[in-house]
Coordinates of C-alpha atoms and ligand atoms in Angstrom, one line a residue:
M1 CA 12.9 32.2 -4.2
S2 CA 13.7 30.5 -0.9
S3 CA 12.6 27.0 0.0
S4 CA 11.2 25.8 3.3
A5 CA 11.6 22.3 4.7
R6 CA 8.8 20.5 6.4
V7 CA 9.5 17.5 8.4
A8 CA 7.1 14.6 9.5
P9 CA 8.7 13.4 12.7
L10 CA 9.3 9.7 13.1
G11 CA 6.3 8.0 14.6
T12 CA 3.7 10.4 12.9
D13 CA 1.8 9.4 9.8
P14 CA 4.4 8.6 7.1
Y15 CA 1.9 9.5 4.4
A16 CA 1.3 13.0 5.7
F17 CA 2.9 14.6 2.7
Q18 CA 2.6 11.9 0.2
P19 CA -1.1 12.0 -0.9
G20 CA -0.5 14.9 -3.2
Y21 CA 2.3 13.1 -5.0
Y22 CA 1.2 9.4 -4.9
D23 CA -0.9 9.1 -7.9
L24 CA 1.1 11.5 -9.8
F25 CA 4.2 9.5 -9.5
R26 CA 2.4 6.3 -10.2
A27 CA 1.0 7.8 -13.4
S28 CA 4.5 8.9 -14.4
R29 CA 5.7 5.4 -14.1
G30 CA 3.1 4.4 -16.6
E31 CA 0.8 1.3 -16.9
G32 CA 1.9 -1.5 -14.7
A33 CA 3.2 0.7 -11.9
L34 CA 3.1 -1.2 -8.6
P35 CA 1.0 -2.1 -6.8
D36 CA -0.9 -3.0 -10.1
P37 CA -4.7 -2.3 -9.8
R38 CA -5.3 -5.0 -12.5
F39 CA -3.9 -7.8 -10.4
F40 CA -6.2 -7.1 -7.4
A41 CA -9.3 -6.1 -9.6
G42 CA -8.7 -9.3 -11.6
R43 CA -9.1 -11.4 -8.5
A44 CA -12.2 -9.5 -7.0
P45 CA -15.3 -11.7 -7.4
Q46 CA -17.8 -10.0 -9.6
G47 CA -20.8 -8.9 -7.4
G48 CA -18.9 -10.0 -4.3
H49 CA -18.0 -8.1 -1.0
A50 CA -14.4 -6.9 -0.6
L51 CA -12.4 -5.6 2.3
E52 CA -9.3 -3.5 1.6
I53 CA -6.7 -2.9 4.3
G54 CA -4.6 0.2 3.7
A55 CA -6.7 1.7 0.7
G56 CA -4.5 4.8 0.4
T57 CA -5.7 7.2 -2.3
G58 CA -7.9 4.4 -3.8
R59 CA -5.7 3.4 -6.8
I60 CA -6.9 -0.2 -6.2
T61 CA -10.2 0.6 -4.7
L62 CA -11.7 2.2 -7.6
A63 CA -10.7 -0.7 -9.9
V64 CA -12.1 -3.3 -7.4
A65 CA -15.2 -1.3 -6.9
E66 CA -16.0 -1.5 -10.6
R67 CA -16.5 -5.3 -10.1
A68 CA -17.6 -5.8 -6.5
A69 CA -20.8 -5.1 -5.0
T70 CA -19.2 -3.3 -2.1
V71 CA -15.7 -2.4 -0.9
L72 CA -15.0 -1.5 2.7
C73 CA -11.7 0.3 3.1
L74 CA -9.6 0.6 6.2
E75 CA -7.1 3.5 6.0
R76 CA -5.3 5.0 9.0
S77 CA -3.8 8.1 7.1
A78 CA -6.3 11.1 7.2
T79 CA -4.6 12.6 4.2
M80 CA -4.7 9.5 2.1
R81 CA -8.4 9.1 3.0
A82 CA -9.1 12.7 2.0
V83 CA -7.8 12.0 -1.5
L84 CA -9.9 8.8 -1.7
L85 CA -13.1 10.6 -0.7
A86 CA -12.4 13.3 -3.2
K87 CA -12.1 10.7 -5.9
L88 CA -15.3 9.0 -4.8
A89 CA -17.1 12.4 -4.9
E90 CA -16.3 12.5 -8.5
R91 CA -17.8 9.0 -9.2
P92 CA -21.5 9.0 -8.3
H93 CA -21.9 5.4 -9.5
L94 CA -19.5 4.2 -6.6
R95 CA -20.8 6.3 -3.8
D96 CA -23.2 3.5 -2.6
R97 CA -20.5 0.8 -3.0
V98 CA -17.5 2.2 -1.2
T99 CA -17.2 2.7 2.6
V100 CA -14.0 4.4 4.0
L101 CA -13.2 3.9 7.6
D102 CA -10.5 5.5 9.9
R103 CA -9.2 2.1 11.1
A104 CA -5.6 0.5 11.5
A105 CA -4.9 -3.2 11.1
P106 CA -4.4 -5.6 12.7
H107 CA -6.8 -4.6 15.5
F108 CA -10.2 -4.3 13.9
D109 CA -13.5 -6.1 14.3
L110 CA -16.2 -5.4 11.6
A111 CA -18.4 -8.3 12.8
R112 CA -18.9 -9.5 9.1
R113 CA -17.2 -11.6 6.5
F114 CA -16.0 -10.7 3.1
D115 CA -15.6 -12.7 -0.2
F116 CA -12.3 -10.9 -0.9
V117 CA -9.8 -9.4 1.5
Y118 CA -6.8 -7.6 0.0
L119 CA -3.9 -5.4 0.9
A120 CA -1.7 -3.7 -1.6
G121 CA 1.5 -2.0 -0.8
V122 CA 0.8 -2.4 2.8
L123 CA 2.9 -5.2 4.2
E124 CA 6.1 -3.2 4.3
H125 CA 4.3 -1.2 7.0
V126 CA 3.5 -4.2 9.2
P127 CA 6.1 -4.9 11.9
H128 CA 7.0 -8.6 11.9
P129 CA 5.5 -9.2 15.4
E130 CA 2.1 -7.9 14.1
R131 CA 1.8 -10.3 11.1
P132 CA 0.2 -13.2 12.9
A133 CA -2.4 -11.0 14.4
L134 CA -3.0 -9.4 11.0
F135 CA -3.6 -12.8 9.3
E136 CA -5.9 -13.8 12.2
A137 CA -7.9 -10.8 11.7
I138 CA -8.1 -11.4 8.0
A139 CA -9.2 -15.1 8.5
E140 CA -12.0 -13.9 11.0
H141 CA -13.2 -11.6 8.2
L142 CA -13.0 -14.0 5.3
A143 CA -16.0 -15.8 4.0
E144 CA -15.8 -19.7 4.0
D145 CA -14.9 -19.7 0.2
G146 CA -13.2 -16.2 0.3
E147 CA -9.8 -15.3 -1.0
V148 CA -7.1 -13.1 0.4
A149 CA -4.6 -11.3 -1.9
M150 CA -1.5 -9.4 -0.9
D151 CA 1.8 -8.2 -2.3
M152 CA 5.3 -7.3 -1.1
V153 CA 6.1 -10.9 0.0
L154 CA 9.6 -10.9 -1.4
S155 CA 13.1 -12.5 -0.9
E156 CA 14.9 -9.4 -2.2
P157 CA 17.9 -8.2 0.0
V158 CA 17.3 -5.6 2.6
P159 CA 17.7 -2.2 0.8
D160 CA 20.9 -0.2 1.3
W161 CA 20.8 2.8 -1.0
P162 CA 22.4 6.2 -1.0
E163 CA 19.9 9.0 -1.6
H164 CA 18.8 8.8 -5.2
V165 CA 15.9 10.2 -7.2
A166 CA 13.2 7.5 -7.4
D167 CA 10.3 9.5 -8.9
E168 CA 9.7 12.7 -10.7
A169 CA 6.8 14.5 -12.4
T170 CA 5.9 17.7 -13.9
L171 CA 2.7 19.7 -13.7
G172 CA 2.6 23.2 -15.2
D173 CA 5.7 25.1 -14.1
C174 CA 6.3 22.7 -11.2
R175 CA 8.6 19.7 -11.2
Y176 CA 8.1 17.3 -8.3
E177 CA 10.9 14.9 -7.3
M178 CA 11.0 12.3 -4.7
S179 CA 14.4 10.9 -3.5
C180 CA 14.9 7.9 -1.3
E181 CA 17.7 6.7 1.0
A182 CA 17.6 3.4 2.8
R183 CA 19.9 1.8 5.3
P184 CA 19.5 -1.6 6.8
D185 CA 18.2 -1.5 10.5
G186 CA 18.2 -5.0 11.9
D187 CA 16.8 -8.3 10.6
D188 CA 14.6 -7.8 7.5
Q189 CA 14.1 -4.2 8.4
A190 CA 15.3 -1.0 6.8
H191 CA 15.0 2.7 7.7
L192 CA 13.8 4.9 4.8
R193 CA 14.2 8.6 4.3
F194 CA 12.1 10.2 1.6
V195 CA 12.6 13.8 0.5
Y196 CA 10.0 15.5 -1.6
R197 CA 11.3 18.4 -3.5
T198 CA 9.2 21.0 -5.6
Y199 CA 10.9 23.1 -8.2
L200 CA 9.3 26.1 -9.8
Q201 CA 10.9 26.9 -13.1
G202 CA 14.1 25.3 -11.8
D203 CA 14.2 26.9 -8.3
L204 CA 13.7 24.7 -5.3
V205 CA 10.7 26.2 -3.4
A206 CA 9.6 23.4 -1.1
T207 CA 11.2 20.4 0.7
E208 CA 9.2 17.8 2.7
V209 CA 11.0 15.0 4.5
V210 CA 9.6 11.7 5.8
E211 CA 11.4 8.9 7.6
R212 CA 9.9 5.5 8.4
A213 CA 10.5 1.8 8.9
H214 CA 10.3 -0.7 6.0
Y215 CA 9.7 -4.3 6.9
L216 CA 10.5 -7.1 4.5
H217 CA 8.2 -10.2 4.7
R218 CA 9.8 -13.4 3.5
P219 CA 7.8 -16.1 1.6
D220 CA 8.6 -18.9 4.1
A221 CA 7.7 -16.8 7.1
V222 CA 4.5 -15.4 5.6
V223 CA 3.3 -18.9 4.5
A224 CA 3.9 -20.2 8.1
D225 CA 1.9 -17.4 9.6
L226 CA -0.9 -17.9 7.1
A227 CA -0.9 -21.7 8.0
A228 CA -1.3 -20.8 11.7
A229 CA -4.3 -18.6 10.8
G230 CA -5.8 -21.5 8.8
L231 CA -5.0 -20.1 5.4
T232 CA -3.2 -21.9 2.6
P233 CA -1.5 -20.1 -0.3
T234 CA -2.8 -20.9 -3.8
A235 CA -1.0 -18.6 -6.2
G236 CA 1.3 -15.6 -6.5
T237 CA 4.8 -14.7 -7.5
A238 CA 5.9 -15.1 -4.0
L239 CA 5.5 -18.8 -4.6
H240 CA 7.0 -18.6 -8.2
P241 CA 9.1 -15.5 -8.5
V242 CA 9.2 -13.6 -11.7
A243 CA 12.5 -14.0 -13.6
N244 CA 12.6 -10.6 -15.3
G245 CA 11.3 -7.3 -14.3
E246 CA 10.0 -6.1 -10.9
D247 CA 8.6 -8.8 -8.8
P248 CA 5.5 -7.6 -7.0
G249 CA 5.7 -10.4 -4.5
T250 CA 2.0 -11.3 -4.8
L251 CA 0.5 -14.0 -2.6
V252 CA -3.1 -15.3 -2.8
A253 CA -4.5 -17.6 -0.1
R254 CA -7.8 -19.4 0.9
R255 CA -9.0 -21.3 3.9
T256 CA -7.1 -24.5 4.5
T257 CA -9.4 -27.4 3.8
Ligands
SAM301 C1 1.9 2.4 -0.3 S1 0.2 2.8 0.3 C2 -0.7 1.8 -0.7 C3 -2.1 2.3 -1.0 C4 -3.1 1.6 -1.8 N1 -3.3 0.2 -1.3 C5 -2.4 1.3 -3.2 O1 -1.9 0.4 -3.6 O2 -2.4 2.3 -4.0 C6 0.1 2.1 1.9 C7 -1.2 2.5 2.6 O3 -1.4 1.7 3.7 C8 -1.8 2.4 4.8 N2 -1.5 1.6 6.0 C9 -0.2 1.1 6.3 N3 -0.4 0.3 7.5 C10 -1.7 0.3 7.8 C11 -2.4 -0.3 8.8 N4 -1.9 -1.0 9.7 N5 -3.9 -0.2 8.8 C12 -4.5 0.6 7.9 N6 -3.8 1.2 6.8 C13 -2.4 1.1 6.8 C14 -0.9 3.7 4.8 O4 -1.5 4.7 5.4 C15 -1.0 3.9 3.2 O5 -2.1 4.7 2.8

């Protein structure tokens, strides 16, 4: 059987092909796969109102929505939103609680404030010059005693990896594989190339290729931009890195008093 390659050109939605695999690969990694829904859901105030930036397929949304009164999701990828809507369709008890909007940070104005604002697995997509505007937008949407939580605030080196298989999963007769290649591309930035391969009984039947930028956000620079937006870090592994295992680079902040 022949295999065809589909390519998402640079500058188009880097998640165009990923929704079908995103949850599958996370599930294959097992409990604790990052971003960890338990971290974000654990910080969501019971009965509060939450704003999620970059909700994706809703891995975190669903966990937060079990605790929060409402969750408003901003997600710029049409394909990721489609998966989230399909999940919500299967969960009637969440239908009144979760709103999904086609919006991209940092330029959004929702004309209301939230008890909890969070972004999971999103910072790597935010170009450095946009970070101050992102934190200003978050501060403008945060209730006086609200909390913001994020991850991927890390001191790790800029990735420089040859192509290697990063994820794989099997469903029926198909095996899905995602390989990743990274090359440094300027200060605290890398160029990533992902190849998704589908094998049917061992034969390669489909190839999908996505390339995108990966921005690294360092703790000191993030803390400085938070301060400029009137926010002060209160917790997170970005302040106290984990010694063993994969560091999620979490950072929690509140209004500076
Ligand atoms: C790695 S996924 C994480 C999805 C989800 N938060 C999770 O943890 O499972 C990153 C998501 O953020 C979205 N995203 C990236 N930049 C964004 C922006 N500026 N505004 C809104 N969504 C964004 C992407 O489209 C993608 O769905």
